[in-house]
Amino acid sequence: MRRRPGPSARLKLALSYAGFLFVAGALLLAVVWMFLLRYVPDNSQGLLGVSPNRYLLVRTFAPAAAAAMLFLLVFGLLGGWVLAGRMLRPLTRIADAARTAGKGSLSHRVRMEGRQDEFRELADTFDSMLEQLESHVAEQQRFAANASHELRTPLAISRTLLDVALKDPARDHRELLERLSVVNARAIDLTEALLLLSRGDRGNFTRESVDLSLLAEEAAETLLPLAEQRRITLGVTGDVTGGAPRTTGSPELLLRMVTNLVQNAVVHNFPAGGTVTVHTEAYGDTSVLRVENTGSVLPAELVATLTEPFRRGTERVRTDEHAGVGLGLAIVHSIVRAHDGILDLTPRPAGGLRVTVRLPAEP
């Protein structure tokens, strides 16, 4: 937004300093007049006939006072200009960094030196904001690149299958249709996952009262056939001593969050004989959902990256038919963040993963 040009902050501060000195000098002269000169007799004999009278003192004092006031005014302007420049120098560096960031260079930092004060705190806060912004932009760029790559793969496969069918009209179309159906289903799943992830990041949804224990039971019931197919024991427990684990949010998004966690726990498990435990409880002003599963021992550095988009966790135990698109835990993280919650992923010492979701309890 364009604004009309006005006086700079440095000029305003300099004028303020000069005005302050001028007013202070005027007050000092007023005090001298009120408490000194007013008690000097105003007659030709003066005080006891030996000291000057008020008329002579005023004539002698007035030029010196005027010169002093002029000196204070000039000194206030010059000194205020210099002091204002020194005080505003950190703001100039911050403004330069902001202009550099506005041109697209987010790697620039103010890095204000010196002891901690208001300007250093502002500079450090600005540096922290630039760091987070740079990280967010880099993450979005990686996400866009990965999404483009993931969406291009099924489209390229579909194009190849159609080209083969056009070159060989006598080929059995049933096999072609089956393969196209699989590729199309994968593209649809990926597109829906991207839309859901975008919706969770925006956080524009209607909040309702939600019972996490009911969502856990619904998700477990839905995924029970998958668990039985893989011979995984799936159980749901709850602690009602602290009340129902209720929170406020989108029932649809929270159900998808629980479903993704339970599905990941079932898929990334032992080929057979594993277990998955879903536990809910209310702890103070927090509603807790905890999903644990068995599996291989996971390194901590791998667990720290599982919430990144398109991170499939290839070192985890899984079957090829459930490779997924690598957005399961990314969607969970996005939904938890949109509901002002905390997501904690911890590798179990005996193997497997413990995922804990802490959401604000319903008031």
Short mmCIF file of N, CA and C in Angstrom, two decimals, residues 201-363:
data_model
loop_
_atom_site.label_atom_id
_atom_site.label_comp_id
_atom_site.label_asym_id
_atom_site.label_seq_id
_atom_site.Cartn_x
_atom_site.Cartn_y
_atom_site.Cartn_z
N ASP A 201 -4.40 -28.91 6.94
CA ASP A 201 -3.46 -27.79 7.11
C ASP A 201 -4.20 -26.46 7.21
N ARG A 202 -5.31 -26.32 6.47
CA ARG A 202 -6.05 -25.06 6.51
C ARG A 202 -6.80 -24.90 7.83
N GLY A 203 -7.30 -25.98 8.38
CA GLY A 203 -8.00 -25.91 9.66
C GLY A 203 -9.37 -25.26 9.58
N ASN A 204 -9.96 -25.15 8.39
CA ASN A 204 -11.28 -24.53 8.26
C ASN A 204 -12.36 -25.61 8.28
N PHE A 205 -12.74 -26.03 9.48
CA PHE A 205 -13.77 -27.05 9.64
C PHE A 205 -14.61 -26.69 10.86
N THR A 206 -15.79 -27.23 10.91
CA THR A 206 -16.70 -26.99 12.02
C THR A 206 -16.32 -27.91 13.18
N ARG A 207 -16.23 -27.34 14.35
CA ARG A 207 -15.84 -28.11 15.54
C ARG A 207 -17.08 -28.61 16.27
N GLU A 208 -17.05 -29.89 16.59
CA GLU A 208 -18.12 -30.54 17.34
C GLU A 208 -17.51 -31.33 18.49
N SER A 209 -18.36 -31.77 19.38
CA SER A 209 -17.91 -32.61 20.48
C SER A 209 -17.67 -34.03 19.97
N VAL A 210 -16.50 -34.58 20.28
CA VAL A 210 -16.10 -35.89 19.76
C VAL A 210 -15.57 -36.73 20.91
N ASP A 211 -16.01 -37.99 20.96
CA ASP A 211 -15.53 -38.95 21.96
C ASP A 211 -14.48 -39.84 21.28
N LEU A 212 -13.22 -39.73 21.72
CA LEU A 212 -12.15 -40.50 21.09
C LEU A 212 -12.32 -42.00 21.27
N SER A 213 -12.92 -42.42 22.39
CA SER A 213 -13.11 -43.86 22.61
C SER A 213 -14.05 -44.46 21.57
N LEU A 214 -15.10 -43.72 21.20
CA LEU A 214 -16.02 -44.21 20.17
C LEU A 214 -15.33 -44.26 18.80
N LEU A 215 -14.50 -43.27 18.50
CA LEU A 215 -13.76 -43.30 17.24
C LEU A 215 -12.79 -44.47 17.20
N ALA A 216 -12.15 -44.77 18.32
CA ALA A 216 -11.22 -45.90 18.38
C ALA A 216 -11.95 -47.22 18.12
N GLU A 217 -13.13 -47.38 18.73
CA GLU A 217 -13.90 -48.61 18.51
C GLU A 217 -14.37 -48.71 17.06
N GLU A 218 -14.79 -47.59 16.46
CA GLU A 218 -15.25 -47.61 15.07
C GLU A 218 -14.11 -47.95 14.12
N ALA A 219 -12.95 -47.35 14.35
CA ALA A 219 -11.80 -47.64 13.48
C ALA A 219 -11.36 -49.09 13.63
N ALA A 220 -11.35 -49.60 14.86
CA ALA A 220 -10.95 -50.99 15.08
C ALA A 220 -11.94 -51.95 14.43
N GLU A 221 -13.23 -51.64 14.50
CA GLU A 221 -14.23 -52.50 13.86
C GLU A 221 -14.07 -52.50 12.35
N THR A 222 -13.75 -51.33 11.79
CA THR A 222 -13.57 -51.24 10.34
C THR A 222 -12.36 -52.03 9.87
N LEU A 223 -11.27 -51.97 10.64
CA LEU A 223 -10.01 -52.61 10.22
C LEU A 223 -9.84 -54.01 10.80
N LEU A 224 -10.84 -54.51 11.49
CA LEU A 224 -10.72 -55.86 12.05
C LEU A 224 -10.53 -56.93 10.97
N PRO A 225 -11.25 -56.87 9.82
CA PRO A 225 -10.98 -57.88 8.77
C PRO A 225 -9.54 -57.85 8.28
N LEU A 226 -8.96 -56.67 8.13
CA LEU A 226 -7.56 -56.60 7.71
C LEU A 226 -6.65 -57.21 8.75
N ALA A 227 -6.93 -56.95 10.04
CA ALA A 227 -6.11 -57.53 11.10
C ALA A 227 -6.24 -59.05 11.14
N GLU A 228 -7.45 -59.56 10.96
CA GLU A 228 -7.64 -61.01 10.96
C GLU A 228 -6.97 -61.65 9.75
N GLN A 229 -6.99 -60.95 8.61
CA GLN A 229 -6.32 -61.47 7.42
C GLN A 229 -4.82 -61.61 7.65
N ARG A 230 -4.25 -60.67 8.36
CA ARG A 230 -2.82 -60.72 8.65
C ARG A 230 -2.51 -61.43 9.96
N ARG A 231 -3.53 -61.98 10.58
CA ARG A 231 -3.38 -62.69 11.87
C ARG A 231 -2.74 -61.78 12.92
N ILE A 232 -3.30 -60.57 13.01
CA ILE A 232 -2.87 -59.57 14.00
C ILE A 232 -3.97 -59.44 15.05
N THR A 233 -3.59 -59.46 16.32
CA THR A 233 -4.55 -59.28 17.41
C THR A 233 -4.76 -57.79 17.64
N LEU A 234 -6.01 -57.36 17.43
CA LEU A 234 -6.36 -55.94 17.55
C LEU A 234 -7.27 -55.75 18.76
N GLY A 235 -6.84 -54.91 19.71
CA GLY A 235 -7.62 -54.68 20.91
C GLY A 235 -7.77 -53.20 21.22
N VAL A 236 -8.90 -52.86 21.83
CA VAL A 236 -9.20 -51.48 22.22
C VAL A 236 -9.45 -51.44 23.71
N THR A 237 -8.73 -50.58 24.41
CA THR A 237 -8.89 -50.42 25.86
C THR A 237 -9.14 -48.95 26.17
N GLY A 238 -9.62 -48.72 27.39
CA GLY A 238 -9.90 -47.35 27.80
C GLY A 238 -9.88 -47.21 29.30
N ASP A 239 -9.60 -46.02 29.77
CA ASP A 239 -9.59 -45.70 31.20
C ASP A 239 -10.64 -44.62 31.43
N VAL A 240 -11.72 -44.98 32.11
CA VAL A 240 -12.84 -44.07 32.33
C VAL A 240 -12.79 -43.41 33.69
N THR A 241 -11.72 -43.64 34.44
CA THR A 241 -11.66 -43.05 35.78
C THR A 241 -11.59 -41.53 35.71
N GLY A 242 -10.98 -41.00 34.67
CA GLY A 242 -10.88 -39.56 34.51
C GLY A 242 -11.98 -38.97 33.66
N GLY A 243 -12.98 -39.79 33.30
CA GLY A 243 -14.07 -39.33 32.45
C GLY A 243 -13.84 -39.75 31.01
N ALA A 244 -14.82 -39.46 30.18
CA ALA A 244 -14.72 -39.81 28.76
C ALA A 244 -13.69 -38.93 28.07
N PRO A 245 -12.87 -39.51 27.21
CA PRO A 245 -11.85 -38.71 26.49
C PRO A 245 -12.49 -37.93 25.36
N ARG A 246 -13.10 -36.82 25.67
CA ARG A 246 -13.80 -36.01 24.69
C ARG A 246 -12.95 -34.80 24.30
N THR A 247 -13.10 -34.38 23.07
CA THR A 247 -12.44 -33.20 22.55
C THR A 247 -13.38 -32.51 21.57
N THR A 248 -12.99 -31.37 21.08
CA THR A 248 -13.78 -30.65 20.09
C THR A 248 -13.01 -30.59 18.77
N GLY A 249 -13.71 -30.91 17.68
CA GLY A 249 -13.06 -30.90 16.39
C GLY A 249 -13.97 -31.47 15.33
N SER A 250 -13.36 -31.85 14.23
CA SER A 250 -14.10 -32.43 13.11
C SER A 250 -14.18 -33.95 13.30
N PRO A 251 -15.39 -34.52 13.45
CA PRO A 251 -15.49 -35.98 13.60
C PRO A 251 -14.89 -36.74 12.41
N GLU A 252 -15.07 -36.21 11.21
CA GLU A 252 -14.56 -36.88 10.03
C GLU A 252 -13.03 -36.93 10.04
N LEU A 253 -12.41 -35.76 10.32
CA LEU A 253 -10.95 -35.72 10.31
C LEU A 253 -10.37 -36.55 11.46
N LEU A 254 -10.98 -36.48 12.63
CA LEU A 254 -10.46 -37.25 13.76
C LEU A 254 -10.64 -38.74 13.53
N LEU A 255 -11.73 -39.14 12.89
CA LEU A 255 -11.89 -40.56 12.56
C LEU A 255 -10.83 -41.00 11.56
N ARG A 256 -10.54 -40.15 10.58
CA ARG A 256 -9.47 -40.50 9.62
C ARG A 256 -8.13 -40.60 10.34
N MET A 257 -7.90 -39.73 11.32
CA MET A 257 -6.66 -39.78 12.10
C MET A 257 -6.52 -41.13 12.81
N VAL A 258 -7.59 -41.53 13.51
CA VAL A 258 -7.54 -42.81 14.25
C VAL A 258 -7.42 -43.97 13.28
N THR A 259 -8.16 -43.92 12.18
CA THR A 259 -8.11 -45.01 11.20
C THR A 259 -6.71 -45.15 10.61
N ASN A 260 -6.08 -44.04 10.26
CA ASN A 260 -4.72 -44.10 9.71
C ASN A 260 -3.74 -44.70 10.71
N LEU A 261 -3.87 -44.32 11.97
CA LEU A 261 -2.96 -44.84 12.98
C LEU A 261 -3.14 -46.34 13.17
N VAL A 262 -4.39 -46.79 13.24
CA VAL A 262 -4.65 -48.23 13.43
C VAL A 262 -4.23 -49.01 12.19
N GLN A 263 -4.51 -48.47 11.00
CA GLN A 263 -4.12 -49.16 9.77
C GLN A 263 -2.60 -49.27 9.67
N ASN A 264 -1.90 -48.20 9.98
CA ASN A 264 -0.43 -48.27 9.97
C ASN A 264 0.07 -49.29 10.97
N ALA A 265 -0.56 -49.33 12.15
CA ALA A 265 -0.12 -50.28 13.17
C ALA A 265 -0.35 -51.71 12.73
N VAL A 266 -1.41 -51.96 11.96
CA VAL A 266 -1.68 -53.31 11.48
C VAL A 266 -0.74 -53.67 10.33
N VAL A 267 -0.57 -52.76 9.39
CA VAL A 267 0.23 -53.05 8.20
C VAL A 267 1.71 -53.15 8.53
N HIS A 268 2.21 -52.20 9.32
CA HIS A 268 3.63 -52.20 9.68
C HIS A 268 3.81 -53.01 10.96
N ASN A 269 3.69 -54.30 10.81
CA ASN A 269 3.71 -55.22 11.94
C ASN A 269 4.39 -56.50 11.49
N PHE A 270 4.42 -57.48 12.37
CA PHE A 270 4.95 -58.78 11.97
C PHE A 270 4.05 -59.39 10.90
N PRO A 271 4.60 -60.24 10.03
CA PRO A 271 3.75 -60.90 9.02
C PRO A 271 2.60 -61.69 9.63
N ALA A 272 2.80 -62.17 10.84
CA ALA A 272 1.74 -62.93 11.53
C ALA A 272 2.07 -62.95 13.01
N GLY A 273 1.02 -62.99 13.83
CA GLY A 273 1.22 -63.11 15.27
C GLY A 273 1.51 -61.81 15.99
N GLY A 274 1.37 -60.68 15.33
CA GLY A 274 1.61 -59.40 15.97
C GLY A 274 0.39 -58.91 16.74
N THR A 275 0.56 -57.82 17.44
CA THR A 275 -0.53 -57.24 18.22
C THR A 275 -0.60 -55.73 17.96
N VAL A 276 -1.81 -55.20 18.11
CA VAL A 276 -2.07 -53.76 18.03
C VAL A 276 -3.00 -53.40 19.18
N THR A 277 -2.60 -52.40 19.96
CA THR A 277 -3.41 -51.96 21.10
C THR A 277 -3.76 -50.49 20.93
N VAL A 278 -5.05 -50.21 21.02
CA VAL A 278 -5.55 -48.84 20.94
C VAL A 278 -6.12 -48.47 22.31
N HIS A 279 -5.58 -47.43 22.91
CA HIS A 279 -5.96 -47.05 24.27
C HIS A 279 -6.37 -45.58 24.29
N THR A 280 -7.47 -45.28 24.98
CA THR A 280 -7.94 -43.89 25.14
C THR A 280 -8.15 -43.62 26.61
N GLU A 281 -7.91 -42.35 26.99
CA GLU A 281 -8.14 -41.94 28.37
C GLU A 281 -8.19 -40.42 28.43
N ALA A 282 -8.78 -39.93 29.51
CA ALA A 282 -8.81 -38.50 29.79
C ALA A 282 -7.88 -38.23 30.95
N TYR A 283 -6.94 -37.30 30.72
CA TYR A 283 -5.94 -36.99 31.74
C TYR A 283 -5.95 -35.48 31.97
N GLY A 284 -6.65 -35.05 33.02
CA GLY A 284 -6.73 -33.63 33.30
C GLY A 284 -7.48 -32.91 32.19
N ASP A 285 -6.86 -31.91 31.62
CA ASP A 285 -7.48 -31.15 30.54
C ASP A 285 -7.02 -31.64 29.17
N THR A 286 -6.63 -32.91 29.10
CA THR A 286 -6.12 -33.50 27.86
C THR A 286 -6.81 -34.84 27.61
N SER A 287 -7.20 -35.06 26.36
CA SER A 287 -7.72 -36.36 25.93
C SER A 287 -6.62 -37.07 25.16
N VAL A 288 -6.35 -38.32 25.54
CA VAL A 288 -5.18 -39.04 25.03
C VAL A 288 -5.64 -40.24 24.22
N LEU A 289 -5.01 -40.41 23.05
CA LEU A 289 -5.18 -41.60 22.22
C LEU A 289 -3.80 -42.21 22.01
N ARG A 290 -3.67 -43.51 22.33
CA ARG A 290 -2.37 -44.16 22.21
C ARG A 290 -2.53 -45.44 21.40
N VAL A 291 -1.72 -45.58 20.36
CA VAL A 291 -1.74 -46.75 19.48
C VAL A 291 -0.35 -47.37 19.51
N GLU A 292 -0.28 -48.65 19.91
CA GLU A 292 0.99 -49.38 19.98
C GLU A 292 0.89 -50.63 19.13
N ASN A 293 2.01 -50.99 18.52
CA ASN A 293 2.05 -52.22 17.75
C ASN A 293 3.40 -52.90 17.91
N THR A 294 3.44 -54.14 17.58
CA THR A 294 4.69 -54.89 17.58
C THR A 294 5.36 -54.75 16.22
N GLY A 295 6.56 -55.26 16.13
CA GLY A 295 7.29 -55.17 14.89
C GLY A 295 8.78 -55.16 15.14
N SER A 296 9.54 -54.81 14.12
CA SER A 296 10.98 -54.75 14.25
C SER A 296 11.39 -53.52 15.04
N VAL A 297 12.61 -53.54 15.55
CA VAL A 297 13.14 -52.40 16.29
C VAL A 297 13.43 -51.26 15.32
N LEU A 298 12.92 -50.07 15.64
CA LEU A 298 13.06 -48.93 14.75
C LEU A 298 14.10 -47.97 15.30
N PRO A 299 15.02 -47.51 14.46
CA PRO A 299 15.98 -46.50 14.92
C PRO A 299 15.30 -45.16 15.14
N ALA A 300 15.79 -44.40 16.10
CA ALA A 300 15.16 -43.12 16.45
C ALA A 300 15.21 -42.14 15.28
N GLU A 301 16.28 -42.16 14.48
CA GLU A 301 16.38 -41.22 13.36
C GLU A 301 15.33 -41.51 12.29
N LEU A 302 14.90 -42.78 12.16
CA LEU A 302 13.85 -43.10 11.21
C LEU A 302 12.50 -42.63 11.72
N VAL A 303 12.24 -42.82 13.01
CA VAL A 303 10.96 -42.44 13.60
C VAL A 303 10.74 -40.93 13.47
N ALA A 304 11.81 -40.15 13.57
CA ALA A 304 11.69 -38.69 13.51
C ALA A 304 11.25 -38.20 12.14
N THR A 305 11.34 -39.03 11.10
CA THR A 305 11.00 -38.61 9.74
C THR A 305 9.70 -39.22 9.23
N LEU A 306 9.02 -40.01 10.06
CA LEU A 306 7.84 -40.74 9.57
C LEU A 306 6.66 -39.82 9.28
N THR A 307 6.62 -38.63 9.88
CA THR A 307 5.50 -37.72 9.62
C THR A 307 5.72 -36.85 8.40
N GLU A 308 6.85 -36.99 7.73
CA GLU A 308 7.08 -36.22 6.51
C GLU A 308 6.25 -36.81 5.37
N PRO A 309 5.69 -35.96 4.50
CA PRO A 309 4.90 -36.48 3.37
C PRO A 309 5.72 -37.38 2.47
N PHE A 310 5.07 -38.45 1.99
CA PHE A 310 5.65 -39.42 1.07
C PHE A 310 6.82 -40.18 1.68
N ARG A 311 6.86 -40.21 3.03
CA ARG A 311 7.86 -41.01 3.71
C ARG A 311 7.22 -42.34 4.07
N ARG A 312 7.54 -43.37 3.33
CA ARG A 312 6.86 -44.65 3.50
C ARG A 312 7.45 -45.52 4.60
N GLY A 313 8.59 -45.14 5.11
CA GLY A 313 9.18 -45.97 6.15
C GLY A 313 9.52 -47.36 5.64
N THR A 314 10.35 -47.41 4.59
CA THR A 314 10.63 -48.68 3.94
C THR A 314 11.39 -49.65 4.83
N GLU A 315 11.96 -49.15 5.94
CA GLU A 315 12.67 -50.04 6.85
C GLU A 315 11.73 -50.72 7.83
N ARG A 316 10.44 -50.36 7.80
CA ARG A 316 9.48 -50.99 8.69
C ARG A 316 8.91 -52.23 8.04
N VAL A 317 8.46 -53.16 8.88
CA VAL A 317 7.87 -54.40 8.39
C VAL A 317 6.52 -54.09 7.76
N ARG A 318 6.31 -54.57 6.53
CA ARG A 318 5.04 -54.38 5.85
C ARG A 318 4.98 -55.36 4.69
N THR A 319 3.81 -55.44 4.08
CA THR A 319 3.66 -56.25 2.89
C THR A 319 3.53 -55.34 1.69
N ASP A 320 3.88 -55.83 0.51
CA ASP A 320 3.91 -54.99 -0.68
C ASP A 320 2.54 -54.49 -1.07
N GLU A 321 1.48 -55.27 -0.81
CA GLU A 321 0.16 -54.84 -1.23
C GLU A 321 -0.35 -53.68 -0.40
N HIS A 322 0.33 -53.34 0.68
CA HIS A 322 -0.07 -52.20 1.51
C HIS A 322 1.06 -51.18 1.59
N ALA A 323 1.73 -50.98 0.47
CA ALA A 323 2.83 -50.02 0.46
C ALA A 323 2.35 -48.60 0.71
N GLY A 324 1.11 -48.29 0.24
CA GLY A 324 0.56 -46.96 0.50
C GLY A 324 1.24 -45.89 -0.34
N VAL A 325 0.86 -44.65 -0.06
CA VAL A 325 1.42 -43.52 -0.79
C VAL A 325 2.33 -42.68 0.08
N GLY A 326 2.53 -43.06 1.32
CA GLY A 326 3.44 -42.32 2.19
C GLY A 326 2.84 -41.07 2.80
N LEU A 327 1.50 -41.01 2.91
CA LEU A 327 0.86 -39.83 3.48
C LEU A 327 0.08 -40.13 4.75
N GLY A 328 0.12 -41.37 5.22
CA GLY A 328 -0.69 -41.74 6.37
C GLY A 328 -0.37 -40.93 7.61
N LEU A 329 0.87 -40.98 8.07
CA LEU A 329 1.26 -40.25 9.27
C LEU A 329 1.37 -38.75 9.01
N ALA A 330 1.63 -38.36 7.77
CA ALA A 330 1.62 -36.93 7.44
C ALA A 330 0.22 -36.35 7.63
N ILE A 331 -0.80 -37.10 7.21
CA ILE A 331 -2.18 -36.66 7.40
C ILE A 331 -2.51 -36.63 8.88
N VAL A 332 -2.06 -37.63 9.63
CA VAL A 332 -2.29 -37.65 11.08
C VAL A 332 -1.68 -36.42 11.74
N HIS A 333 -0.44 -36.13 11.37
CA HIS A 333 0.25 -34.96 11.94
C HIS A 333 -0.49 -33.67 11.60
N SER A 334 -0.97 -33.56 10.35
CA SER A 334 -1.70 -32.37 9.95
C SER A 334 -3.00 -32.22 10.72
N ILE A 335 -3.74 -33.32 10.93
CA ILE A 335 -5.01 -33.26 11.66
C ILE A 335 -4.77 -32.92 13.12
N VAL A 336 -3.77 -33.53 13.73
CA VAL A 336 -3.46 -33.23 15.13
C VAL A 336 -3.08 -31.77 15.30
N ARG A 337 -2.27 -31.25 14.38
CA ARG A 337 -1.84 -29.86 14.46
C ARG A 337 -3.03 -28.92 14.26
N ALA A 338 -3.97 -29.27 13.36
CA ALA A 338 -5.14 -28.43 13.14
C ALA A 338 -6.06 -28.41 14.35
N HIS A 339 -6.00 -29.46 15.20
CA HIS A 339 -6.82 -29.52 16.41
C HIS A 339 -6.04 -29.09 17.65
N ASP A 340 -4.94 -28.39 17.45
CA ASP A 340 -4.14 -27.84 18.55
C ASP A 340 -3.64 -28.96 19.48
N GLY A 341 -3.31 -30.09 18.90
CA GLY A 341 -2.84 -31.23 19.69
C GLY A 341 -1.35 -31.46 19.52
N ILE A 342 -0.89 -32.54 20.15
CA ILE A 342 0.53 -32.91 20.13
C ILE A 342 0.62 -34.37 19.68
N LEU A 343 1.49 -34.64 18.71
CA LEU A 343 1.73 -35.98 18.21
C LEU A 343 3.11 -36.43 18.63
N ASP A 344 3.19 -37.59 19.28
CA ASP A 344 4.46 -38.09 19.79
C ASP A 344 4.66 -39.51 19.27
N LEU A 345 5.77 -39.73 18.56
CA LEU A 345 6.12 -41.05 18.03
C LEU A 345 7.35 -41.55 18.78
N THR A 346 7.23 -42.72 19.39
CA THR A 346 8.32 -43.28 20.19
C THR A 346 8.53 -44.74 19.81
N PRO A 347 9.76 -45.12 19.47
CA PRO A 347 10.01 -46.54 19.19
C PRO A 347 9.97 -47.37 20.47
N ARG A 348 9.34 -48.53 20.41
CA ARG A 348 9.27 -49.41 21.57
C ARG A 348 10.57 -50.20 21.69
N PRO A 349 11.09 -50.36 22.90
CA PRO A 349 12.35 -51.09 23.07
C PRO A 349 12.30 -52.51 22.50
N ALA A 350 11.14 -53.16 22.63
CA ALA A 350 11.01 -54.54 22.14
C ALA A 350 10.69 -54.60 20.66
N GLY A 351 10.51 -53.46 20.02
CA GLY A 351 10.17 -53.43 18.61
C GLY A 351 8.78 -52.84 18.40
N GLY A 352 8.59 -52.21 17.26
CA GLY A 352 7.31 -51.58 17.00
C GLY A 352 7.33 -50.10 17.33
N LEU A 353 6.16 -49.52 17.33
CA LEU A 353 6.04 -48.07 17.49
C LEU A 353 4.90 -47.75 18.45
N ARG A 354 5.11 -46.71 19.25
CA ARG A 354 4.07 -46.19 20.13
C ARG A 354 3.75 -44.77 19.68
N VAL A 355 2.51 -44.56 19.26
CA VAL A 355 2.05 -43.25 18.80
C VAL A 355 1.07 -42.71 19.82
N THR A 356 1.36 -41.51 20.34
CA THR A 356 0.50 -40.88 21.34
C THR A 356 0.00 -39.55 20.80
N VAL A 357 -1.32 -39.39 20.84
CA VAL A 357 -1.96 -38.15 20.41
C VAL A 357 -2.60 -37.50 21.65
N ARG A 358 -2.23 -36.25 21.90
CA ARG A 358 -2.80 -35.50 23.03
C ARG A 358 -3.58 -34.31 22.45
N LEU A 359 -4.89 -34.32 22.71
CA LEU A 359 -5.76 -33.26 22.22
C LEU A 359 -6.38 -32.52 23.39
N PRO A 360 -6.65 -31.22 23.23
CA PRO A 360 -7.30 -30.47 24.33
C PRO A 360 -8.67 -31.08 24.65
N ALA A 361 -8.94 -31.29 25.92
CA ALA A 361 -10.21 -31.86 26.33
C ALA A 361 -11.34 -30.87 26.09
N GLU A 362 -12.53 -31.39 25.91
CA GLU A 362 -13.69 -30.53 25.72
C GLU A 362 -13.96 -29.74 26.99
N PRO A 363 -14.14 -28.44 26.88
CA PRO A 363 -14.40 -27.63 28.09
C PRO A 363 -15.64 -28.12 28.83
#
